[in-house]
Short mmCIF file of C-alpha atoms and ligand atoms in Angstrom, two decimals:
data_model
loop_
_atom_site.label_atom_id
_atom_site.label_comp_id
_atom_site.label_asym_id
_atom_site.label_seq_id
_atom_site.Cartn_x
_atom_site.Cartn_y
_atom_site.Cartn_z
CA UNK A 10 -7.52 19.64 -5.50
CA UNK A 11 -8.12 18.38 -2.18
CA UNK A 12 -9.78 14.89 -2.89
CA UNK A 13 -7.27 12.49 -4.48
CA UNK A 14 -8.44 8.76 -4.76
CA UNK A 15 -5.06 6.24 -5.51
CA UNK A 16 -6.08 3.55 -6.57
CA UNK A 17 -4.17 0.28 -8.07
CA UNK A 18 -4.66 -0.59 -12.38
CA UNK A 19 -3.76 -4.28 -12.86
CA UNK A 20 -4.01 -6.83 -9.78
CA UNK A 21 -2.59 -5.49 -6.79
CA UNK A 22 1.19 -4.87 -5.89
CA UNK A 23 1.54 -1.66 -7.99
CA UNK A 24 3.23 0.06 -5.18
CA UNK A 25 0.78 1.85 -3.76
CA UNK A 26 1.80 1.80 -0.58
CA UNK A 27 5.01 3.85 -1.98
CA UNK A 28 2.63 6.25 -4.05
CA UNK A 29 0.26 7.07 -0.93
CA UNK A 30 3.40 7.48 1.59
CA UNK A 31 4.76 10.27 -1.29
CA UNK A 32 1.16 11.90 -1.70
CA UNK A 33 0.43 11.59 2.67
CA UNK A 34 2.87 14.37 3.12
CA UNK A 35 0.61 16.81 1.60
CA UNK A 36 -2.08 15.50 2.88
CA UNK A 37 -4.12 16.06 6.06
CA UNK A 38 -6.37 12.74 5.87
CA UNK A 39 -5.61 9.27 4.78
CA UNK A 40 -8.31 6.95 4.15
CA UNK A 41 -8.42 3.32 3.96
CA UNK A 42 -11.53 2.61 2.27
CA UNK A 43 -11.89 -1.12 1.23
CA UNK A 44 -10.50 -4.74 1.85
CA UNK A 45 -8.96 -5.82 4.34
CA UNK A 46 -6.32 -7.44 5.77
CA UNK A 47 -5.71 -9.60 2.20
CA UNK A 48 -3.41 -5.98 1.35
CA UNK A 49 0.05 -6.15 1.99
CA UNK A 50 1.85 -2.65 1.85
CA UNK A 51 5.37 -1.86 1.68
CA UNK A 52 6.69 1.40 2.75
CA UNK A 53 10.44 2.02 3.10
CA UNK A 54 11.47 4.72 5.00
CA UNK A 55 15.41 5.53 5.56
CA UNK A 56 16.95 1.80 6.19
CA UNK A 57 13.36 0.85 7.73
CA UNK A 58 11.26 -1.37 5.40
CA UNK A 59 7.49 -1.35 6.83
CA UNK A 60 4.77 -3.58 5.97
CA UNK A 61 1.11 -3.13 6.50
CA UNK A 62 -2.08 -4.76 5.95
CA UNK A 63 -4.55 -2.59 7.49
CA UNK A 64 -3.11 0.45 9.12
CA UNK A 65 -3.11 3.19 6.07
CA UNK A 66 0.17 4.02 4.84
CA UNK A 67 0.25 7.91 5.86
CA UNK A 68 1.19 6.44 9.54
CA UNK A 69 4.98 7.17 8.52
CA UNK A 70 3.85 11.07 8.03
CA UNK A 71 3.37 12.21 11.39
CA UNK A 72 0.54 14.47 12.71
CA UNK A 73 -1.71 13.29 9.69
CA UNK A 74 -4.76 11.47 10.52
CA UNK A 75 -5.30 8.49 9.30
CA UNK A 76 -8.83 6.69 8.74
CA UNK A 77 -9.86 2.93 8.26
CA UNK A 78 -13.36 3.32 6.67
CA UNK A 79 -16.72 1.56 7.09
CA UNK A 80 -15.53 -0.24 4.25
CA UNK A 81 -12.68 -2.11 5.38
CA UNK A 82 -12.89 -5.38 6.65
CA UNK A 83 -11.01 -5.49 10.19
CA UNK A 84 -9.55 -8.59 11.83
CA UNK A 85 -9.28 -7.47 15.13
CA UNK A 86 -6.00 -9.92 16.47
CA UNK A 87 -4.37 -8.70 12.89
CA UNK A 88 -4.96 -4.63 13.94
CA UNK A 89 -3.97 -4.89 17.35
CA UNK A 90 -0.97 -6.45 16.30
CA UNK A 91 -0.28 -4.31 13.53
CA UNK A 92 -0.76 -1.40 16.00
CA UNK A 93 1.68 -3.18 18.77
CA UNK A 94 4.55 -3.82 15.57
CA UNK A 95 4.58 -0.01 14.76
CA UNK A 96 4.74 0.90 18.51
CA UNK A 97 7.46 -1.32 18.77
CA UNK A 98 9.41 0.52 15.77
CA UNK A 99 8.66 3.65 17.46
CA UNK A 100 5.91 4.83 15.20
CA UNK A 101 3.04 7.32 17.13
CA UNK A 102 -0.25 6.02 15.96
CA UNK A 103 -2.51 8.09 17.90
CA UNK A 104 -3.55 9.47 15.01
CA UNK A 105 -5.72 6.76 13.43
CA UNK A 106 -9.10 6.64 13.58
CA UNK A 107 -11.65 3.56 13.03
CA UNK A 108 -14.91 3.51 11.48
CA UNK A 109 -17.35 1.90 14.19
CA UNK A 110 -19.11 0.51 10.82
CA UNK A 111 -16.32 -1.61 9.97
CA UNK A 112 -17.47 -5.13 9.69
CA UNK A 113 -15.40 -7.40 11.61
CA UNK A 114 -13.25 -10.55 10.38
CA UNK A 115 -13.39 -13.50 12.82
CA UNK A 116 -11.91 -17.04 12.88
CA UNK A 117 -14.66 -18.99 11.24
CA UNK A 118 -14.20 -16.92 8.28
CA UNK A 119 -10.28 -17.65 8.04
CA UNK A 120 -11.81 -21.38 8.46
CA UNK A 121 -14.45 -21.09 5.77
CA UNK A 122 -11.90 -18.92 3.42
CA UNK A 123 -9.74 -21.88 3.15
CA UNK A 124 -12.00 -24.58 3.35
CA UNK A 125 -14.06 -23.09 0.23
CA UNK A 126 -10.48 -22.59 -1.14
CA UNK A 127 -10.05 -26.57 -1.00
CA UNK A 128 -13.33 -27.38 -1.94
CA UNK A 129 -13.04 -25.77 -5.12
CA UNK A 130 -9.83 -27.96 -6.03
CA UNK A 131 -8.18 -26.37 -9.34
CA UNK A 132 -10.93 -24.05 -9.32
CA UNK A 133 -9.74 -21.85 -6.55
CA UNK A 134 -9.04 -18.14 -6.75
CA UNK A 135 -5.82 -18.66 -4.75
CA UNK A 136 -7.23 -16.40 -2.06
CA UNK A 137 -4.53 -15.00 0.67
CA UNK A 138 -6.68 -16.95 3.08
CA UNK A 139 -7.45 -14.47 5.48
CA UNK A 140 -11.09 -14.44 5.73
CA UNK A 141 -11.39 -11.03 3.62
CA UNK A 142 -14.09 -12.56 1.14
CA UNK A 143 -16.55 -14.68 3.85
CA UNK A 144 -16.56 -11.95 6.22
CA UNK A 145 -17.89 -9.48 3.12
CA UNK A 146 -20.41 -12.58 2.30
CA UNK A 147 -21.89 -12.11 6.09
CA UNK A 148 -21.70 -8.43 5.38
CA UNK A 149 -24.00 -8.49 2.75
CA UNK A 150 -25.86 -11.59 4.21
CA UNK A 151 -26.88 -9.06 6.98
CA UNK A 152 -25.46 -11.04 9.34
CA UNK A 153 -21.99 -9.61 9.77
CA UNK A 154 -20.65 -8.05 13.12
CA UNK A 155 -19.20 -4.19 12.86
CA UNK A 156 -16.64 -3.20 15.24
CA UNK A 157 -19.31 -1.16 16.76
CA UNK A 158 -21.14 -4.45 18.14
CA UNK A 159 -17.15 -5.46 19.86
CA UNK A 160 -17.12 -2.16 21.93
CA UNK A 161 -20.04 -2.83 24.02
CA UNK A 162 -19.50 -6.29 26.32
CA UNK A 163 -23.50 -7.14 26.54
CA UNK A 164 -23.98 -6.65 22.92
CA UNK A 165 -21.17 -8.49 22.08
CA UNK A 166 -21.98 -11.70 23.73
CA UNK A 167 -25.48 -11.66 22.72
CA UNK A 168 -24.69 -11.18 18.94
CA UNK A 169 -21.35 -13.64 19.00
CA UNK A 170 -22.06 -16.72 21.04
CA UNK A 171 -25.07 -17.42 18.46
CA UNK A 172 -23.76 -16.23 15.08
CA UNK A 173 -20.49 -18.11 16.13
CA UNK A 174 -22.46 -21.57 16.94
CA UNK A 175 -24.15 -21.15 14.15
CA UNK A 176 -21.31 -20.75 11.60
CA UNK A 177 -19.21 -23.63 13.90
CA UNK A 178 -22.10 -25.72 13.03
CA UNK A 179 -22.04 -25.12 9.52
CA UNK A 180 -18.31 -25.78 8.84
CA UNK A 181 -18.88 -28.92 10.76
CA UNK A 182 -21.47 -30.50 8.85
CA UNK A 183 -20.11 -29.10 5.36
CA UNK A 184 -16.56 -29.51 6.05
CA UNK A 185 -15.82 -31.97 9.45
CA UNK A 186 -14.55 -29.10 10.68
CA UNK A 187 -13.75 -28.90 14.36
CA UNK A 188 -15.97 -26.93 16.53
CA UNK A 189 -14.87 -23.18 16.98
CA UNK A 190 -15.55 -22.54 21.00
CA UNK A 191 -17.37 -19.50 20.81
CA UNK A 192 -17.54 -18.38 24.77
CA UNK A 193 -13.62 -19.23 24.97
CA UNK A 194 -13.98 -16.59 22.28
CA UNK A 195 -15.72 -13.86 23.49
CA UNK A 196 -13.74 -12.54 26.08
CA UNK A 197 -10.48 -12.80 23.90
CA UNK A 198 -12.22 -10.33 21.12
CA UNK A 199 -13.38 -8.30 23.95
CA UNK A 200 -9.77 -7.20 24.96
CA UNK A 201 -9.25 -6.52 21.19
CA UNK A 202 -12.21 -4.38 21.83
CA UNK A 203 -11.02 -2.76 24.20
CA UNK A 204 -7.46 -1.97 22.49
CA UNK A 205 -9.28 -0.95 19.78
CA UNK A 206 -12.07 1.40 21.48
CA UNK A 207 -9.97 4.58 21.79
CA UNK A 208 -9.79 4.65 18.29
CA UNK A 209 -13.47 4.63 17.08
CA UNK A 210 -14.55 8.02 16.14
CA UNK A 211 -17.27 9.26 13.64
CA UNK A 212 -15.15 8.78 10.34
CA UNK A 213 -17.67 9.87 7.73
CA UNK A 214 -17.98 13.27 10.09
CA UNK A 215 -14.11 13.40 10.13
CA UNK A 216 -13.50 13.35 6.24
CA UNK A 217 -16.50 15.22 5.15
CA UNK A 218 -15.60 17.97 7.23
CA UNK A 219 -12.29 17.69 6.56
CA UNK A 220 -13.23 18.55 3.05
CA UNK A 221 -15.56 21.28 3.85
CA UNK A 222 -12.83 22.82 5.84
CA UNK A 223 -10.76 22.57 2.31
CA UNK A 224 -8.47 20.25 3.55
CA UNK A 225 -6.13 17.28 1.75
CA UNK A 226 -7.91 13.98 1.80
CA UNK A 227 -6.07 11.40 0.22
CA UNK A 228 -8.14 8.32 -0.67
CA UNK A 229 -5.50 4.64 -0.76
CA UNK A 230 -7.04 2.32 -2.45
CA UNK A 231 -6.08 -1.50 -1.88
CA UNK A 232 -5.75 -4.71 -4.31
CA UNK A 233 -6.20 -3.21 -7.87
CA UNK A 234 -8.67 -3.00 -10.28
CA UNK A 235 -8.99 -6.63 -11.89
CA UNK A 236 -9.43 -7.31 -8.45
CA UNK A 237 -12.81 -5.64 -8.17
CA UNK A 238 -15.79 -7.68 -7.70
CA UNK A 239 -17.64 -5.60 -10.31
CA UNK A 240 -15.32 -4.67 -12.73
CA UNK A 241 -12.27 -7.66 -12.45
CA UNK A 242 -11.97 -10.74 -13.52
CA UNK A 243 -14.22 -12.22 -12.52
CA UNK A 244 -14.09 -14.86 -10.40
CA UNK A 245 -10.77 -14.75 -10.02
CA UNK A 246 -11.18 -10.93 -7.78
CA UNK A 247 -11.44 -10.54 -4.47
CA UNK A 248 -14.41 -8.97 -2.38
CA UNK A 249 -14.47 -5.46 -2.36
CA UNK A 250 -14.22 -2.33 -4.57
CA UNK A 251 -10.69 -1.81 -5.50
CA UNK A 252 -11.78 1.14 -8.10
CA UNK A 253 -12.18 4.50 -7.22
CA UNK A 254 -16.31 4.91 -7.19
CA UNK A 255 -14.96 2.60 -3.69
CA UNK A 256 -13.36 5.39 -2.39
CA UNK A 257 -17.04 6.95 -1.76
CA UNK A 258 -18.66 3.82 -0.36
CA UNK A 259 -16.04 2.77 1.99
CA UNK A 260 -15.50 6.27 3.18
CA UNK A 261 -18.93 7.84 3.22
CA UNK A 262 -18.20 10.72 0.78
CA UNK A 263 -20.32 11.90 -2.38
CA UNK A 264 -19.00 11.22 -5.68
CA UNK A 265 -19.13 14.90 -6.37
CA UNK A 266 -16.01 15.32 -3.92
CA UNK A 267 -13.81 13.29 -5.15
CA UNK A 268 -11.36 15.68 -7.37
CA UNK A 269 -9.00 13.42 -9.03
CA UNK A 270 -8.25 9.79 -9.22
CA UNK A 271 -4.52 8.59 -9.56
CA UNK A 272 -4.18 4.93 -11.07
CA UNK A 273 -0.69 3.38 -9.51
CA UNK A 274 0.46 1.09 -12.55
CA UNK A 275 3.48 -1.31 -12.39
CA UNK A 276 6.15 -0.64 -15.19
CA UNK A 277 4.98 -4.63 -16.15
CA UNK A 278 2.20 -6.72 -14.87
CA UNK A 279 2.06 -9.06 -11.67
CA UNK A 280 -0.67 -10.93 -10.23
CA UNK A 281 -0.34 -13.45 -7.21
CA UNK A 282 -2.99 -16.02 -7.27
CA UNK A 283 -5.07 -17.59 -10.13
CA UNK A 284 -6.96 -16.72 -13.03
CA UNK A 285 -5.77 -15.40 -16.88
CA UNK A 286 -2.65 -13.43 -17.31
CA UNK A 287 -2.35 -12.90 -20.92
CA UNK A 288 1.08 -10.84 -20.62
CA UNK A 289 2.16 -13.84 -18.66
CA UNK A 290 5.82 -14.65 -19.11
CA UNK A 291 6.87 -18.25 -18.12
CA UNK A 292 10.27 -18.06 -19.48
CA UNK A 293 13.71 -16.65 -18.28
CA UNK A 294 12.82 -12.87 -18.75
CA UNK A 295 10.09 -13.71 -15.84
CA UNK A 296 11.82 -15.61 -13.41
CA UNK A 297 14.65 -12.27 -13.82
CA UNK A 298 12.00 -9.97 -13.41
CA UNK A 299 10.46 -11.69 -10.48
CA UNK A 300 14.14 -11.84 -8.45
CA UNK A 301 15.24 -8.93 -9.23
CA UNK A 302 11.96 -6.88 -8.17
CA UNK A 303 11.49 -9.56 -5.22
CA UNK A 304 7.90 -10.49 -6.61
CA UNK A 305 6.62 -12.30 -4.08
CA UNK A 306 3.20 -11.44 -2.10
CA UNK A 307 3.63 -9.48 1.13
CA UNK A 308 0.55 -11.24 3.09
CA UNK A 309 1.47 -14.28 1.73
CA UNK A 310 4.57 -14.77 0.47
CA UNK A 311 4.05 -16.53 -2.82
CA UNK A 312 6.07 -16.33 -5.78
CA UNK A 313 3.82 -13.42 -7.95
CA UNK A 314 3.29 -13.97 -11.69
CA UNK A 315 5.20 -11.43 -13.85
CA UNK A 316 4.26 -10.50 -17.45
CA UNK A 317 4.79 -7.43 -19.72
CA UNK A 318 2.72 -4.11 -19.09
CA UNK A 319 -0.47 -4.48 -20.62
CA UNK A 320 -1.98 -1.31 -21.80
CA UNK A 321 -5.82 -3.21 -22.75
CA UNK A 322 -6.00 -3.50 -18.98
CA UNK A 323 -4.43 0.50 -18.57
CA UNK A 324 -7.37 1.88 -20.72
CA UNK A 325 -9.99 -0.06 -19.17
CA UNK A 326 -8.45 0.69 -15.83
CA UNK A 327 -8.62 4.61 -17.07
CA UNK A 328 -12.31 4.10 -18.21
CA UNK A 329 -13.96 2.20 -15.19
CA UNK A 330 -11.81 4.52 -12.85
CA UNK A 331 -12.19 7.99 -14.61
CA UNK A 332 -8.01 7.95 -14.63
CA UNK A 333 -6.68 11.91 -14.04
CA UNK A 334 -3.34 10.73 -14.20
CA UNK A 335 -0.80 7.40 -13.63
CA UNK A 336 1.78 6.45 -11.69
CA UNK A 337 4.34 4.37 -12.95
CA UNK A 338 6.51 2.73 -10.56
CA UNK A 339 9.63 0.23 -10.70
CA UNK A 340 10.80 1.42 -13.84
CA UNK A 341 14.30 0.89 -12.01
CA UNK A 342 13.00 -3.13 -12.02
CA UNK A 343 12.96 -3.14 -15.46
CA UNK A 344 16.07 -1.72 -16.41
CA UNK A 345 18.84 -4.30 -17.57
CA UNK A 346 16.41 -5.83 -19.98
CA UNK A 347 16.26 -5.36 -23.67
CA UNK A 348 14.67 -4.49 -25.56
CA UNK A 349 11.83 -4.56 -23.48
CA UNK A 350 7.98 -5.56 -24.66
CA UNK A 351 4.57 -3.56 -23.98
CA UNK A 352 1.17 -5.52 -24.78
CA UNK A 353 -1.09 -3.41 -27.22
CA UNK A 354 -3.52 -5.26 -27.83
CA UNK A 355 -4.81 -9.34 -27.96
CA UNK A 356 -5.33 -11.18 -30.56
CA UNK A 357 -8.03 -13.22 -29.75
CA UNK A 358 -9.80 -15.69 -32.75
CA UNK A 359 -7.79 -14.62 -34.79
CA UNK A 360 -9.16 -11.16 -34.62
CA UNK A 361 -6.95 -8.37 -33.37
CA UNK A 362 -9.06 -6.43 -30.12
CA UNK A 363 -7.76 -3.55 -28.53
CA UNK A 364 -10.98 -3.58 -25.53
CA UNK A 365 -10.71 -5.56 -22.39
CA UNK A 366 -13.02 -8.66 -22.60
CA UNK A 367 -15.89 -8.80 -20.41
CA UNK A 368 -15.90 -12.81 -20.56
CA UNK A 369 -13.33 -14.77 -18.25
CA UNK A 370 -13.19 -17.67 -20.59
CA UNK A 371 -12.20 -14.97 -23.67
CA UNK A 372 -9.38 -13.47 -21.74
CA UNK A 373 -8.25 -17.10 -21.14
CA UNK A 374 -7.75 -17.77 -25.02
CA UNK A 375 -6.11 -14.26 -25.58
CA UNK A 376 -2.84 -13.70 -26.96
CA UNK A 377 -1.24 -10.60 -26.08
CA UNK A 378 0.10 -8.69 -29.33
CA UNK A 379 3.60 -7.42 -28.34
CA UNK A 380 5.36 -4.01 -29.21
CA UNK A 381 9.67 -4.00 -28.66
CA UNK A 382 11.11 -1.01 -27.71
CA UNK A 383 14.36 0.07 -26.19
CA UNK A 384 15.79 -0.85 -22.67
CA UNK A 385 17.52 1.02 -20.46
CA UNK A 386 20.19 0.09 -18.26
CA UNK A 387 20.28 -1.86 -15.11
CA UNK A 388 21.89 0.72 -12.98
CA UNK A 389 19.54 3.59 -12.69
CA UNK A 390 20.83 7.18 -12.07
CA UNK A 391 19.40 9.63 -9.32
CA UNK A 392 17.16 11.55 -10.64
CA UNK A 393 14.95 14.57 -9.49
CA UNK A 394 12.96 15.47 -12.75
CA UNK A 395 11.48 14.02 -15.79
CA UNK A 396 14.82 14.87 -17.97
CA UNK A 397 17.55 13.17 -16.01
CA UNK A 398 15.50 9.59 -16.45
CA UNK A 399 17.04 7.93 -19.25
CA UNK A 400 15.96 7.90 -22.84
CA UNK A 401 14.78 5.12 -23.59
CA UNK A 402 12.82 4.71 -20.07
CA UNK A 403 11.40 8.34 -21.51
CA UNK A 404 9.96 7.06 -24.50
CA UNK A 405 8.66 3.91 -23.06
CA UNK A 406 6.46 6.39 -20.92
CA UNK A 407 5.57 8.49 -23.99
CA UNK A 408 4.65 5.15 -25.49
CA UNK A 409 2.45 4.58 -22.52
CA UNK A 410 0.90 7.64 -22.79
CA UNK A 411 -0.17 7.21 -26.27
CA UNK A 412 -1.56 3.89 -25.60
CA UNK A 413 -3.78 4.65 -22.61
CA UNK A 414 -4.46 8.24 -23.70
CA UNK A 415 -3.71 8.66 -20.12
CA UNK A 416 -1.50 11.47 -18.72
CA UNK A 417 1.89 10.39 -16.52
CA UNK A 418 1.95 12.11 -13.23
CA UNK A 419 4.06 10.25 -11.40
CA UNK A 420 6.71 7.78 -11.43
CA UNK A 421 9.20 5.36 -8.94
CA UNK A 422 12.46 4.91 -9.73
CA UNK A 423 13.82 2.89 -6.47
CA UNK A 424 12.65 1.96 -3.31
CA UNK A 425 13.72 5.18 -1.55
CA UNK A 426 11.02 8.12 -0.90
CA UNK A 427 12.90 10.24 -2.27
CA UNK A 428 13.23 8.03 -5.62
CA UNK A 429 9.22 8.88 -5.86
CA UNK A 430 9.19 12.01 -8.82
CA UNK A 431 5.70 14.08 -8.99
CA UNK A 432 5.90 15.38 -12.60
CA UNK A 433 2.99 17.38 -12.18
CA UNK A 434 1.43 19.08 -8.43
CA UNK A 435 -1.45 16.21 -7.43
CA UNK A 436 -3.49 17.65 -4.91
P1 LIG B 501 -8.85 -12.59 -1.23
O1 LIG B 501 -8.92 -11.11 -1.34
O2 LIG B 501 -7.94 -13.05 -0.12
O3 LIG B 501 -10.21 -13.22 -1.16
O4 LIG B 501 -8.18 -13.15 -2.56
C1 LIG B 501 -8.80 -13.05 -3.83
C2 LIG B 501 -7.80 -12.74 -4.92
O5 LIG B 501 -7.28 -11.43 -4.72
C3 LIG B 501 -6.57 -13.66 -4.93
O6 LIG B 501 -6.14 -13.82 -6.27
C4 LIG B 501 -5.53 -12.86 -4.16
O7 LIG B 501 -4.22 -13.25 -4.47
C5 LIG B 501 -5.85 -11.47 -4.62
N1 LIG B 501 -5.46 -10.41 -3.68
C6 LIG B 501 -6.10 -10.04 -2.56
N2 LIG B 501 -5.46 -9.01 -1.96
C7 LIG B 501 -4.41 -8.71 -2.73
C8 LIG B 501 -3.38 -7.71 -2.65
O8 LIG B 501 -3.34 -6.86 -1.76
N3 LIG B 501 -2.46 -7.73 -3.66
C9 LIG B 501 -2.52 -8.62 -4.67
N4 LIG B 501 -3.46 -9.56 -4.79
C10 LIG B 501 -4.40 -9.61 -3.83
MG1 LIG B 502 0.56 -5.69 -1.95
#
C-alpha cells in the first residue's frame, strides 16, 4: 500500500488527528486535502497536548513532509500563527509545504460567516464561524483569491483592494455592517505573504511523484463524512469534501492511486453544531459521556452532542467512502458504562430501515432502534494487541463488524500514542 486516505465516519471529532499522528510514522507524505481552519486536531505527544487547525498532523513525526493541498481553505493570520505556536513548542516545520492553489480565507468572510449565521435565526448550521464556507462560495463563484495571488505584491493589490470593496459593500447594505478598510489591509496580508512564501512549492508534483517513487502518502481527511456537502446532511454540513473521493481533488491525485481508505469512527457518536442526531442522548448517560471524554469542540469550544454509535451512518460511511478498514477510537471513554447501547437501525413511520435517509426532514423523525450489550470497566488496562482488550469491549467490536460488514483495523484505547493498536499492517 502506499496511498492511505483517513478519513472521519460520523461528524467530525473521531480522533483523527490521533489516527494520522499513528499512521505519519510510516509515512513519507502527509496531506491535508480539504477544509480549513473550521478542523480542530488534537495530538498528544508525551505530556504535550497539541492542537491544530490547519498544519497536518504528521508535523510531530519529524523529517516527513507535510502538504496543505489546493483544497484547503487557508486563513493566512490563522497559519502564520499556527506556524509561530509550534515554533514556540520547539516543533521544526520546515517540512511543510503549501499548495499555491489554496484559496485564501479573509476577514469579510469571517464577517459574512456569522452574519449569514444570524440571519438564519434557528435555522443556522451552528457553523465554527471561521469563514470556511463563504470563502469556498467565492471559490466556486470564481472570484476567490489563492495564496498564489498573496505572493506577488502588484497582483495582490490589484485583485484585493476591489474584491474587498466590493464584498465591504455588500455586508454593508445587507447587513449594516461596518466598512472593512481594504488598503489598511493589504499590506498586513502581504507580510503573511511573505511568512508564508518559503513554503509554496508544486504540491500536486510533490505527491504524485512521491507515489511514483513508491513512497507512503498518507491522505488526513478533516470534519467527517455527514459533514460533506455531497453526501452529509444536508444543510446542516460544512463546505468541502470530507469523504475520501476528496482526497483526489484537494490533492491533485487520480482516483486510481489511492490504495486504501481508513474510516476513523468514534466508539459513540458526537456532533457539535445543529442538525438531526438520532442516537442523541439528552439524559445522564450523555452529560457522563461528554465529561468524561471532554466533548467539547477544539475550534470552538462548545459543549459537543453525544449519542450512541450508530452503525446506519457506519455502512453508509463504508459505501460512499469505499471503507478498507475502521478505526475505532475512545473505547477507553466508554468504559464504566453498562451495559452499553449500539444503534442498528431507525425506526422511522413505523417502519423499521436499516439505510441512511437521503431526506433531512426523514432523519429528523427517526428513532434509533437500540441493541444492549455488555460494558466494560472504567479503568482500562495497557494493552499492546487485540487479546489483552477486555471482553466485552471485544465483542462490542465483533458486533461492529457484523453490522457494518466492515473490517476493524485499528483502535484507541487512551490518549497516549502508544495507546493507538494497528491490528492489521495499513500501508
Ligand atoms: P463550518 O465548517 O464552520 O461552515 O461549519 C459547518 C458545520 O460543520 C457545523 O455544524 C460545524 O460545527 C461543523 N464542523 C466544521 N468543522 C468541524 C470539525 O472539524 N469537527 C466537527 N464539526 C465541524
Ligand atoms: Mg476536531
Amino acid at each position: 500500500m502506499s496511498a492511505v486516505v483517513v478519513i472521519g465516519t460520523q461528524w467530525g471529532d473521531e480522533g483523527k488527528g490521533k489516527i494520522t499522528d499513528y499512521l505519519a510514522n510510516q509515512a513519507d507524505v502527509i496531506v491535508r486535502h480539504q477544509g480549513g481552519p473550521n478542523a480542530g486536531h488534537t495530538v498528544v505527544v508525551g505530556e504535550q497536548e497539541y492542537k491544530l487547525h490547519l498544519v497536518p498532523s504528521g508535523i510531530f513525526c519529524p523529517g516527513k513532509m507535510c502538504v496543505i493541498g489546493n483544497g484547503v481553505v487557508i486563513d493566512p493570520e490563522i497559519l502564520v500563527r499556527e506556524l509561530d505556536y509550534l515554533k514556540d513548542l520547539g516543533v521544526d516545520v520546515s517540512n511543510l509545504r503549501l499548495s499555491p492553489g489554496a484559496h485564501l480565507i479573509f476577514p469579510y468572510h469571517v464577517i459574512q460567516d456569522r452574519l449569514d449565521e444570524d440571519r438564519k435565526g434557528l435555522l443556522r448550521l451552528g457553523t465554527t464561524g471561521r469563514g470556511v464556507g463563504p470563502a469556498y462560495m467565492d471559490k466556486f463563484a470564481r472570484i476567490g483569491l489563492r495564496l498564489m495571488d498573496l505572493l506577488d505584491p502588484e497582483i495582490f493589490r490589484s485583485l484585493f483592494v476591489p474584491l474587498c470593496e466590493h464584498k465591504s459593500h455588500m455586508l454593508e447594505k445587507v447587513y449594516g455592517a461596518e466598512r472593512v478598510d481594504a488598503d489598511a489591509l493589504v499590506d498586513h496580508y502581504l507580510s503573511y505573504g511573505d511568512r508564508l512564501r518559503p513554503y509554496v512549492a508544486d504540491t500536486v508534483r510533490l505527491v504524485n511523484d512521491a507515489l511514483d517513487e513508491g513512497q507512503h502518502v498518507l491522505f488526513e481527511g478533516a470534519q467527517g463524512t455527514l459533514l460533506d456537502v455531497d453526501h452529509g446532511s444536508y444543510p446542516y454540513v460544512t463546505s468541502s469534501y470530507p469523504t475520501a473521493g476528496g482526497a483526489c481533488i484537494g490533492a491533485g491525485v487520480g482516483p486510481t492511486r489511492i490504495d486504501r481508505v481508513i474510516g476513523v469512527a468514534k466508539a459513540y457518536t458526537t456532533r457539535v453544531g445543529d442538525g438531526p442526531l438520532p442516537s442523541e442522548l439528552k439524559d445522564d448517560i450523555g452529560e457522563a459521556i461528554r465529561t468524561r471524554g471532554h466533548e467539547f469542540g477544539t475550534s470552538t469550544g462548545r459543549p459537543r452532542r453525544v449519542g450512541w454509535l450508530d452503525t446506519v451512518i457506519l455502512r453508509y460511511s463504508a459505501r460512499v467512502n469505499g471503507l478498507g478498514g475502521l478505526a475505532v477510537t475512545r473505547l477507553d471513554t466508554l468504559g464504566g458504562f453498562d451495559p452499553v447501547k449500539i444503534c442498528t437501525g431507525y425506526r422511522y413511520k413505523g417502519e423499521r430501515i436499516a439505510d441512511f435517509p437521503s431526506s433531512i426532514t426523514a432523519l429528523a423523525e427517526c428513532e434509533p432502534i437500540l441493541e444492549e450489550m455488555e460494558g466494560w470497566a472504567a479503568e482500562f488496562p495497557p494493552a499492546e494487541t487485540e487479546a489483552d482488550l477486555p471482553k466485552a469491549c471485544r465483542e462490542y467490536l465483533k458486533r461492529v463488524e457484523e453490522l457494518t460488514n466492515c473490517r476493524i483495523s485499528m483502535v484507541s484505547i487512551g490518549r497516549e500514542r502508544t495507546q493507538t493498536l494497528a491490528l492489521e499492517p495499513i500501508f
